[in-house]
C-alpha cells in the first residue's frame, strides 16, 4: 500500500523527463493519481491471430510465423541500423523490417517462431510490417488481449503512456476505496483497485465493462454527493435577503417588445424566490434566443430597486461587453449606474470601478469571471447572476456559491439537457425553463449537403452577402488532433478568402489567437466591416450579431447535436430569414439520420432528447459533451442508468448521514472534501 504517494508529481517517475511533464500537463496530469485515473478512450482488440494471406493494407494485426529468410542487416552511420527478413505462417509470407534495434539480431534465427503485432504497410505493392512488437511465440500472451488506447496530445505516444501507467500498476499503488461494502453490494460494483487494473490492463471485454461501471458510478456519485451537500448547506445555513418591492412595470415599459409568456412565468418564479427570506439558488434554462438577458436584467433591476447591488458574469469579454451595451440602454433611463469590468479594462479604470463598487456608487457590475476574484468588493451585493453558466463548470459554480454569503444566485444556461438529467446534474439548484421563443421569429431553415453541392452553397452565401447580410463558417476543432484541425481550418479560411470570396472581407477566428486579436475580429464583424467569419468553435455561445443570417458548418457530422444547435443559434436573431447549412462528407444512414434531426427541429430540448435516444446507452465510449460537467469516463447522455442509481445512492447517504459522521463514511468524507475542498469549506469539519 503506497497510497500516500498518490500526490507525488509525475516528474519523479522513471522515464518522465521535462518534455513529457509538459505533455502530461496538457492532458491535465500532474500527479501519480492523475496518471492512474487517466483512462483509455478505447481498446484495440489484439486477440485474433490473423493469417498472413488475409492481411490488408493499413490494418493492425497479430500474427504468428517462422522466420524464413536469413535476416539482412544494414548499418548506415552511427546509431542507425536496419534489419529485414521474411516471416511465413504457411499461408503466405510477409516482410518484417526493424529499425535501430540491433540488439534483437542475435535472436533472429531462421525457422524460429515468433508472435508479432504491427501495422501492415503497403510498400510499392508488397506488404511490410515495420517495427512490430515481437515476442517468442511462447510469450504470445504479452501481445494478445485488449490494448488500451489513451487520449493523446501532440508529441506523446500511446505506447509511452501505456507503459508508464502499466509500471505504476506493477508497483501496486492503491487508491482509497470510497464506496462502502454495502453500496458496492447493492449496486453490484467491483472494488476500486480491481477496476483500476482492469480499465488499464483488461482481462476481457466483460472486465472492462465491470471496471467502467464501477468508475463511472463513482464519478457521478461523488459529484452528486457534493451537489447535495451544497444544497443542504444552503437550506440549513443560508438566510437570504427579502426583497420587498418586486414590481418591475417601470422596466418593462422601456422594452420595445412584449415579454413572452415563458419569460413572465420565469420572472415570477424568480420574484417568489427573491421576496422570500431563503436565499435564491436558481437555474434558468432557456433555448438560444429565448431572451434570457432581459430576464436577468429585470431581476437585477428589482435588486437595485430594493437598495442592493447586482452583478452579471459572462464567460468571455465579448459577451460581457455585449450585455453591457444592451442593458445600459435601459438602465441609463432608470438612473441606475452600470459598469463593465473585464480583463481588457485598464488598471486605472479598474481601480476606479472597484472603489466605486465598494462605496456603493455602482449599482450593477457586468463582467467576466474577474468578478469573483478576491479584490472585488461590493458594498451590499444582493444578487449575482452567471450567464452561460455551463461554460464555467460545476466547480466554479460551487465556488461562486460559497462566496455569496446570503446573496441570491441566479445562473443561466442555453444548453438544454433533458429534464431527467438536469434534475441530477443541477441537483443543488431550483430550475426554471424558458420554453418559448419571442413572437415573430422566422424559424431557421436548415439543410444537410454533401461536397457535390459545395458550389451551390458558395453561390448562396454570395447572394446573401450581396443583400447586405453576413455569414459564419465554422470548422471543427477537436482537441485530440488540434494541430491537424487547425491546419484544416486555416486552409478553409484561405480558400474562402483568396479563391472563393476575394471581393469580400473574410475574417478568421481560432482558439490559438490572442484575446485582443479575437476581440478585434469579432468587433469588425459586428461593425459589418467583415462579411464572413471563418472560425473554429470559439465563436462564442451567446454572441449576438443580428445581421448575420448564414451559419455554414463544415464537417458537421463531427459536432454533437447540442453544439450544432448552439452554433445555429448565432443566426435567426432578426426579422431577416436565416439559414444553416450542415456540410458533411459522411453520408451514412446513421449520420444522415442524426443531422436530419437538426433539419426537423429548432427546439433545443427536443434535439437533446432525440440525440440521447439515437445514441442510446449502447454507445460504449464517451464523447465530450459541451455544457455538461466534465468527467473522466462518465457520459451524461449515455450513462443515464448509472446516473439514476448513483443519485439514489447519494441521496441515501445524505439522508442518513448528512455530515458524514458515521465511521463507514470516513474515507468517503475525506475523498469528497479532497476533490471539492474549496467548494465545501463551510460544512462541519
Ligand atoms: P439568449 O436567451 O440566447 O441569451 P438573448 O437574451 O440574447 O437570448 O435575446 C435574443 C434577442 O431577442 C435579443 O436581441 C433580445 O433583445 C430579443 N428579445 C428578448 N426577449 C424578447 C421578446 N419577448 N420579444 C422579442 N424580442 C425579444
Ligand atoms: Mg444569452
CSV table of C-alpha atoms and ligand atoms in Angstrom, one decimal, residues 257-260 263 286-294 322-323 326 330 387-388 414 438-439 441 542 544 573, ligand 1:
chain,number,residue,atom,x,y,z
A,257,UNK,CA,-41.3,44.3,-27.2
A,258,UNK,CA,-43.7,42.3,-25.1
A,259,UNK,CA,-42.3,39.7,-22.8
A,260,UNK,CA,-43.2,36.2,-23.8
A,263,UNK,CA,-40.4,34.9,-19.7
A,286,UNK,CA,-33.7,28.7,-22.0
A,287,UNK,CA,-33.0,27.8,-25.6
A,288,UNK,CA,-30.8,30.1,-27.6
A,289,UNK,CA,-32.6,33.3,-28.4
A,290,UNK,CA,-35.3,32.7,-25.8
A,291,UNK,CA,-34.5,36.1,-24.2
A,292,UNK,CA,-32.6,35.2,-21.0
A,293,UNK,CA,-30.7,38.5,-20.9
A,294,UNK,CA,-33.9,40.5,-20.3
A,322,UNK,CA,-22.4,42.8,-25.4
A,323,UNK,CA,-24.6,42.6,-22.3
A,326,UNK,CA,-27.6,46.3,-24.4
A,330,UNK,CA,-32.4,50.5,-20.3
A,387,UNK,CA,-24.7,33.8,-17.8
A,388,UNK,CA,-23.9,30.7,-19.9
A,414,UNK,CA,-28.6,27.8,-23.1
A,438,UNK,CA,-40.3,35.6,-28.9
A,439,UNK,CA,-43.1,36.1,-31.4
A,441,UNK,CA,-39.1,34.8,-35.2
A,542,UNK,CA,-24.3,33.9,-26.9
A,544,UNK,CA,-25.4,38.4,-30.9
A,573,UNK,CA,-31.7,36.9,-34.5
B,1,LIG,P1,-30.5,34.3,-25.1
B,1,LIG,O1,-31.6,33.6,-24.4
B,1,LIG,O2,-30.0,33.3,-26.2
B,1,LIG,O3,-29.4,34.8,-24.2
B,1,LIG,P2,-31.0,37.0,-25.7
B,1,LIG,O4,-31.3,37.4,-24.3
B,1,LIG,O5,-29.7,37.4,-26.3
B,1,LIG,O6,-31.2,35.4,-25.9
B,1,LIG,O7,-32.1,37.5,-26.7
B,1,LIG,C1,-32.1,37.4,-28.1
B,1,LIG,C2,-32.7,38.6,-28.7
B,1,LIG,O8,-34.1,38.6,-28.5
B,1,LIG,C3,-32.2,39.9,-28.2
B,1,LIG,O9,-32.0,40.7,-29.3
B,1,LIG,C4,-33.4,40.4,-27.3
B,1,LIG,O10,-33.4,41.8,-27.3
B,1,LIG,C5,-34.6,39.8,-28.0
B,1,LIG,N1,-35.7,39.5,-27.2
B,1,LIG,C6,-35.7,39.1,-25.9
B,1,LIG,N2,-37.0,38.9,-25.4
B,1,LIG,C7,-37.8,39.3,-26.4
B,1,LIG,C8,-39.3,39.3,-26.6
B,1,LIG,N3,-40.1,38.9,-25.6
B,1,LIG,N4,-39.7,39.7,-27.8
B,1,LIG,C9,-38.9,40.0,-28.8
B,1,LIG,N5,-37.6,40.0,-28.7
B,1,LIG,C10,-37.0,39.6,-27.6
